Amino acid sequence: MSAVSLFLFSTLAVLFACVSSINLRIDEQEERECYGTTVGFGYSGTLEFHYQHLRKRYAGCTYIHGNLEVTNLVDPKLNYDLSFLKTIRYVSGYVLIGLITEVERIPLNSLEVIRGNNTYSIMGDDYSLVVVLTSRSEEDSSGVKHITGLKEIHLPQLKELSAGKVLFTGNPSLGYINTVDWEPIVRGRWDAVHFQEHAYNDSVAHNNDTSICDGGTRWGDDRTLCQQVIKSTTCHETCDGRCFGPGSDECCHSSCAVGCDGPEDEQCFVCKDYLYETHCVGFCPARAYPKLQKCVQY
């Protein structure tokens, strides 16, 4: 091999290695499992330490094993940036958002499934989505009271809460949640969505305004925040809220989330728990371990 050929071969080998390394890093960034918390409204250290801890814990995460608790963002001196929440797609436990007075938007734009394997107990019920106490009132120099706080929670991709209920209360600045069609999200569960006192600001939007989104259902004043749901026919009473037709033999498999196009565990749109080969399963079999939402064989 000539010196020129050897040089070209070496150069191509280095380039290939670099590209492979870059692709590997990209793939690793696409899927990242993180572990949630169980502290509720508690926190350690200062408010700034708590916020930085949230950023470090959830930055780049796509799958939360456990609960997503975003709380105690109440320091007006801090410049809160919650863009690190945008990559989260799946939470196996509950989502708790509360004691947030210095943030106007919660950007959970990619979150599709809240599994509800763990629920948050409050006010005598068990919830998998809780949004509470997100505003504060202050007087200006003229003695006029102004309410500030959370205005929008962005969940346009949310398609299923597999278990547990929904609670909104103490959010007088929060808009748009009253336009959301909750039935496809909590399908099959009666009385699952609870709007308590000051659940939202109903003067912000109504679903009779269809100029932005079809049906008017949305999570904010932008087309990218239109509610994305998978519509289906009314399910037979024997189905567990998910089906591909109205008959008793047209129920989705119990391992399915969101929906399905047939009765088998291979025909789910999304797995409730894990994907093993082509099957949705509740737990990984022998000689396999769970990673993200997949069973990896060893």
Short mmCIF file of N, CA, C and O in Angstrom, two decimals, residues 81-161:
data_model
loop_
_atom_site.label_atom_id
_atom_site.label_comp_id
_atom_site.label_asym_id
_atom_site.label_seq_id
_atom_site.Cartn_x
_atom_site.Cartn_y
_atom_site.Cartn_z
N ASP A 81 -35.62 28.76 35.02
CA ASP A 81 -35.70 28.29 33.64
C ASP A 81 -36.01 26.79 33.69
O ASP A 81 -35.18 25.98 34.10
N LEU A 82 -37.22 26.43 33.29
CA LEU A 82 -37.66 25.04 33.38
C LEU A 82 -37.63 24.32 32.04
O LEU A 82 -38.28 23.29 31.87
N SER A 83 -36.86 24.83 31.10
CA SER A 83 -36.80 24.20 29.78
C SER A 83 -36.26 22.77 29.86
O SER A 83 -36.47 21.98 28.94
N PHE A 84 -35.59 22.42 30.95
CA PHE A 84 -35.06 21.07 31.10
C PHE A 84 -36.17 20.02 31.22
O PHE A 84 -35.91 18.82 31.10
N LEU A 85 -37.40 20.45 31.42
CA LEU A 85 -38.52 19.51 31.52
C LEU A 85 -39.06 19.09 30.16
O LEU A 85 -39.84 18.14 30.07
N LYS A 86 -38.64 19.75 29.11
CA LYS A 86 -39.25 19.54 27.79
C LYS A 86 -39.00 18.15 27.20
O LYS A 86 -39.74 17.71 26.33
N THR A 87 -37.96 17.47 27.65
CA THR A 87 -37.62 16.17 27.05
C THR A 87 -38.36 15.00 27.68
O THR A 87 -38.35 13.89 27.14
N ILE A 88 -39.03 15.21 28.80
CA ILE A 88 -39.66 14.10 29.53
C ILE A 88 -40.88 13.59 28.77
O ILE A 88 -41.78 14.36 28.43
N ARG A 89 -40.90 12.27 28.52
CA ARG A 89 -42.01 11.67 27.77
C ARG A 89 -42.87 10.72 28.60
O ARG A 89 -44.02 10.48 28.26
N TYR A 90 -42.29 10.17 29.66
CA TYR A 90 -43.00 9.12 30.41
C TYR A 90 -42.65 9.26 31.89
O TYR A 90 -41.49 9.42 32.25
N VAL A 91 -43.68 9.21 32.73
CA VAL A 91 -43.49 9.21 34.18
C VAL A 91 -44.20 7.98 34.74
O VAL A 91 -45.40 7.80 34.52
N SER A 92 -43.46 7.14 35.45
CA SER A 92 -44.08 5.90 35.93
C SER A 92 -44.93 6.12 37.17
O SER A 92 -45.81 5.32 37.47
N GLY A 93 -44.67 7.19 37.92
CA GLY A 93 -45.44 7.48 39.12
C GLY A 93 -46.42 8.61 38.90
O GLY A 93 -47.18 8.62 37.94
N TYR A 94 -46.38 9.60 39.79
CA TYR A 94 -47.28 10.75 39.68
C TYR A 94 -46.50 12.01 39.32
O TYR A 94 -45.27 12.06 39.41
N VAL A 95 -47.24 13.04 38.91
CA VAL A 95 -46.67 14.36 38.64
C VAL A 95 -47.28 15.34 39.64
O VAL A 95 -48.51 15.48 39.70
N LEU A 96 -46.43 15.98 40.42
CA LEU A 96 -46.86 16.95 41.42
C LEU A 96 -46.25 18.31 41.08
O LEU A 96 -45.03 18.45 41.02
N ILE A 97 -47.10 19.30 40.86
CA ILE A 97 -46.66 20.66 40.59
C ILE A 97 -47.35 21.56 41.60
O ILE A 97 -48.59 21.65 41.63
N GLY A 98 -46.57 22.21 42.46
CA GLY A 98 -47.19 23.02 43.49
C GLY A 98 -46.22 23.94 44.19
O GLY A 98 -45.00 23.78 44.11
N LEU A 99 -46.78 24.93 44.88
CA LEU A 99 -45.99 25.98 45.52
C LEU A 99 -45.04 26.60 44.50
O LEU A 99 -43.82 26.67 44.69
N ILE A 100 -45.64 27.04 43.40
CA ILE A 100 -44.88 27.67 42.31
C ILE A 100 -45.51 29.03 42.05
O ILE A 100 -46.61 29.11 41.50
N THR A 101 -44.84 30.09 42.46
CA THR A 101 -45.39 31.43 42.31
C THR A 101 -44.57 32.32 41.40
O THR A 101 -45.04 33.39 41.00
N GLU A 102 -43.36 31.89 41.05
CA GLU A 102 -42.47 32.74 40.26
C GLU A 102 -42.23 32.19 38.86
O GLU A 102 -41.29 32.58 38.18
N VAL A 103 -43.08 31.28 38.43
CA VAL A 103 -42.97 30.68 37.10
C VAL A 103 -44.31 30.82 36.40
O VAL A 103 -45.36 30.54 37.00
N GLU A 104 -44.30 31.25 35.16
CA GLU A 104 -45.55 31.43 34.42
C GLU A 104 -45.91 30.23 33.56
O GLU A 104 -47.08 30.03 33.24
N ARG A 105 -44.91 29.42 33.19
CA ARG A 105 -45.19 28.28 32.30
C ARG A 105 -44.39 27.05 32.74
O ARG A 105 -43.21 27.16 33.04
N ILE A 106 -45.06 25.91 32.71
CA ILE A 106 -44.41 24.62 32.96
C ILE A 106 -44.33 23.89 31.63
O ILE A 106 -45.35 23.43 31.10
N PRO A 107 -43.13 23.74 31.03
CA PRO A 107 -43.02 23.19 29.67
C PRO A 107 -42.83 21.67 29.63
O PRO A 107 -41.75 21.17 29.34
N LEU A 108 -43.91 20.94 29.89
CA LEU A 108 -43.87 19.48 29.77
C LEU A 108 -44.39 19.08 28.39
O LEU A 108 -45.27 18.22 28.25
N ASN A 109 -43.83 19.68 27.36
CA ASN A 109 -44.37 19.57 26.01
C ASN A 109 -44.31 18.16 25.43
O ASN A 109 -45.08 17.84 24.51
N SER A 110 -43.42 17.32 25.91
CA SER A 110 -43.25 15.98 25.34
C SER A 110 -43.93 14.88 26.14
O SER A 110 -43.97 13.73 25.69
N LEU A 111 -44.44 15.19 27.31
CA LEU A 111 -44.97 14.15 28.20
C LEU A 111 -46.22 13.51 27.60
O LEU A 111 -47.21 14.19 27.33
N GLU A 112 -46.16 12.19 27.41
CA GLU A 112 -47.26 11.45 26.79
C GLU A 112 -48.05 10.61 27.79
O GLU A 112 -49.27 10.52 27.70
N VAL A 113 -47.35 9.96 28.70
CA VAL A 113 -48.00 9.01 29.60
C VAL A 113 -47.58 9.27 31.04
O VAL A 113 -46.39 9.39 31.34
N ILE A 114 -48.57 9.37 31.92
CA ILE A 114 -48.34 9.34 33.36
C ILE A 114 -48.93 8.02 33.83
O ILE A 114 -50.15 7.82 33.81
N ARG A 115 -48.06 7.12 34.22
CA ARG A 115 -48.49 5.75 34.52
C ARG A 115 -49.30 5.65 35.80
O ARG A 115 -50.24 4.88 35.89
N GLY A 116 -48.92 6.40 36.82
CA GLY A 116 -49.65 6.35 38.08
C GLY A 116 -49.40 5.09 38.89
O GLY A 116 -50.26 4.67 39.67
N ASN A 117 -48.22 4.47 38.72
CA ASN A 117 -47.89 3.32 39.57
C ASN A 117 -47.86 3.73 41.04
O ASN A 117 -48.16 2.93 41.92
N ASN A 118 -47.43 4.97 41.29
CA ASN A 118 -47.57 5.59 42.60
C ASN A 118 -48.53 6.75 42.45
O ASN A 118 -48.54 7.42 41.41
N THR A 119 -49.34 7.01 43.45
CA THR A 119 -50.24 8.15 43.42
C THR A 119 -49.98 9.04 44.64
O THR A 119 -49.41 8.60 45.64
N TYR A 120 -50.40 10.29 44.52
CA TYR A 120 -50.22 11.26 45.61
C TYR A 120 -51.55 11.41 46.34
O TYR A 120 -52.56 11.76 45.74
N SER A 121 -51.53 11.14 47.62
CA SER A 121 -52.76 11.19 48.42
C SER A 121 -52.93 12.58 49.02
O SER A 121 -52.06 13.08 49.74
N ILE A 122 -54.05 13.20 48.71
CA ILE A 122 -54.36 14.53 49.22
C ILE A 122 -55.88 14.72 49.16
O ILE A 122 -56.54 14.23 48.24
N MET A 123 -56.42 15.37 50.16
CA MET A 123 -57.85 15.67 50.21
C MET A 123 -58.71 14.42 50.06
O MET A 123 -59.76 14.42 49.43
N GLY A 124 -58.21 13.32 50.62
CA GLY A 124 -58.99 12.09 50.66
C GLY A 124 -59.05 11.30 49.38
O GLY A 124 -59.88 10.39 49.25
N ASP A 125 -58.18 11.61 48.42
CA ASP A 125 -58.18 10.88 47.15
C ASP A 125 -56.74 10.63 46.70
O ASP A 125 -55.79 11.22 47.22
N ASP A 126 -56.62 9.76 45.71
CA ASP A 126 -55.30 9.41 45.17
C ASP A 126 -55.18 9.95 43.75
O ASP A 126 -55.99 9.62 42.88
N TYR A 127 -54.14 10.77 43.53
CA TYR A 127 -54.00 11.48 42.27
C TYR A 127 -52.67 11.14 41.59
O TYR A 127 -51.65 10.92 42.26
N SER A 128 -52.70 11.15 40.27
CA SER A 128 -51.46 10.98 39.51
C SER A 128 -51.03 12.27 38.82
O SER A 128 -49.93 12.36 38.30
N LEU A 129 -51.91 13.28 38.81
CA LEU A 129 -51.55 14.62 38.34
C LEU A 129 -52.14 15.64 39.30
O LEU A 129 -53.36 15.72 39.45
N VAL A 130 -51.26 16.40 39.95
CA VAL A 130 -51.69 17.39 40.94
C VAL A 130 -51.04 18.73 40.60
O VAL A 130 -49.82 18.82 40.49
N VAL A 131 -51.87 19.75 40.42
CA VAL A 131 -51.38 21.11 40.17
C VAL A 131 -52.08 22.02 41.17
O VAL A 131 -53.29 22.29 41.05
N VAL A 132 -51.34 22.50 42.18
CA VAL A 132 -51.97 23.23 43.28
C VAL A 132 -51.08 24.39 43.75
O VAL A 132 -49.86 24.36 43.63
N LEU A 133 -51.73 25.42 44.27
CA LEU A 133 -51.04 26.53 44.96
C LEU A 133 -49.95 27.14 44.10
O LEU A 133 -48.76 27.10 44.42
N THR A 134 -50.37 27.75 42.99
CA THR A 134 -49.40 28.25 42.02
C THR A 134 -49.50 29.76 41.81
O THR A 134 -49.21 30.26 40.72
N SER A 135 -49.91 30.50 42.82
CA SER A 135 -50.00 31.95 42.64
C SER A 135 -49.75 32.66 43.97
O SER A 135 -49.76 32.05 45.04
N ARG A 136 -49.51 33.95 43.87
CA ARG A 136 -49.40 34.78 45.07
C ARG A 136 -50.04 36.14 44.78
O ARG A 136 -50.12 36.58 43.63
N SER A 137 -50.49 36.78 45.83
CA SER A 137 -51.15 38.08 45.71
C SER A 137 -50.29 39.15 46.37
O SER A 137 -49.72 38.93 47.45
N GLU A 138 -50.18 40.29 45.71
CA GLU A 138 -49.43 41.40 46.28
C GLU A 138 -50.10 42.72 45.94
O GLU A 138 -50.81 42.83 44.93
N GLU A 139 -49.88 43.70 46.78
CA GLU A 139 -50.48 45.02 46.57
C GLU A 139 -49.46 45.98 45.98
O GLU A 139 -48.28 45.95 46.34
N ASP A 140 -49.94 46.83 45.06
CA ASP A 140 -49.05 47.86 44.54
C ASP A 140 -49.12 49.09 45.45
O ASP A 140 -49.77 49.08 46.50
N SER A 141 -48.45 50.14 45.05
CA SER A 141 -48.38 51.35 45.88
C SER A 141 -49.74 52.00 46.08
O SER A 141 -49.93 52.78 47.02
N SER A 142 -50.68 51.68 45.20
CA SER A 142 -52.03 52.26 45.32
C SER A 142 -52.97 51.38 46.14
O SER A 142 -54.15 51.71 46.29
N GLY A 143 -52.44 50.27 46.62
CA GLY A 143 -53.26 49.37 47.41
C GLY A 143 -54.08 48.40 46.59
O GLY A 143 -54.93 47.69 47.13
N VAL A 144 -53.82 48.35 45.27
CA VAL A 144 -54.54 47.43 44.40
C VAL A 144 -53.84 46.07 44.41
O VAL A 144 -52.62 45.98 44.26
N LYS A 145 -54.63 45.02 44.60
CA LYS A 145 -54.06 43.68 44.65
C LYS A 145 -53.86 43.11 43.25
O LYS A 145 -54.70 43.26 42.38
N HIS A 146 -52.73 42.47 43.07
CA HIS A 146 -52.42 41.80 41.81
C HIS A 146 -52.06 40.35 42.10
O HIS A 146 -51.31 40.07 43.04
N ILE A 147 -52.59 39.45 41.28
CA ILE A 147 -52.28 38.03 41.44
C ILE A 147 -51.31 37.62 40.34
O ILE A 147 -51.55 37.86 39.16
N THR A 148 -50.20 37.04 40.74
CA THR A 148 -49.22 36.54 39.78
C THR A 148 -48.99 35.06 40.04
O THR A 148 -49.28 34.55 41.12
N GLY A 149 -48.44 34.40 39.04
CA GLY A 149 -48.15 32.98 39.22
C GLY A 149 -48.26 32.21 37.92
O GLY A 149 -48.14 32.78 36.82
N LEU A 150 -48.50 30.92 38.04
CA LEU A 150 -48.52 30.03 36.88
C LEU A 150 -49.69 30.36 35.96
O LEU A 150 -50.84 30.39 36.39
N LYS A 151 -49.37 30.58 34.68
CA LYS A 151 -50.40 30.91 33.69
C LYS A 151 -50.70 29.75 32.75
O LYS A 151 -51.82 29.62 32.26
N GLU A 152 -49.70 28.92 32.48
CA GLU A 152 -49.90 27.82 31.53
C GLU A 152 -49.10 26.60 31.97
O GLU A 152 -47.97 26.73 32.43
N ILE A 153 -49.69 25.44 31.78
CA ILE A 153 -48.96 24.18 31.90
C ILE A 153 -49.07 23.49 30.55
O ILE A 153 -50.17 23.25 30.06
N HIS A 154 -47.94 23.25 29.93
CA HIS A 154 -47.92 22.75 28.56
C HIS A 154 -47.82 21.23 28.54
O HIS A 154 -46.78 20.66 28.82
N LEU A 155 -48.94 20.60 28.18
CA LEU A 155 -49.01 19.13 28.09
C LEU A 155 -49.71 18.71 26.80
O LEU A 155 -50.60 17.86 26.82
N PRO A 156 -49.32 19.25 25.65
CA PRO A 156 -50.07 18.98 24.42
C PRO A 156 -50.03 17.53 23.98
O PRO A 156 -50.93 17.07 23.27
N GLN A 157 -48.99 16.79 24.39
CA GLN A 157 -48.85 15.39 23.97
C GLN A 157 -49.45 14.41 24.96
O GLN A 157 -49.44 13.20 24.71
N LEU A 158 -49.96 14.89 26.09
CA LEU A 158 -50.46 13.98 27.12
C LEU A 158 -51.65 13.19 26.59
O LEU A 158 -52.68 13.75 26.23
N LYS A 159 -51.50 11.87 26.59
CA LYS A 159 -52.53 11.00 26.03
C LYS A 159 -53.11 10.02 27.04
O LYS A 159 -54.16 9.42 26.79
N GLU A 160 -52.42 9.82 28.17
CA GLU A 160 -52.97 8.85 29.12
C GLU A 160 -52.46 9.07 30.53
O GLU A 160 -51.26 9.30 30.75
N LEU A 161 -53.39 9.02 31.47
CA LEU A 161 -53.10 8.80 32.88
C LEU A 161 -53.65 7.42 33.19
O LEU A 161 -54.86 7.23 33.26
#
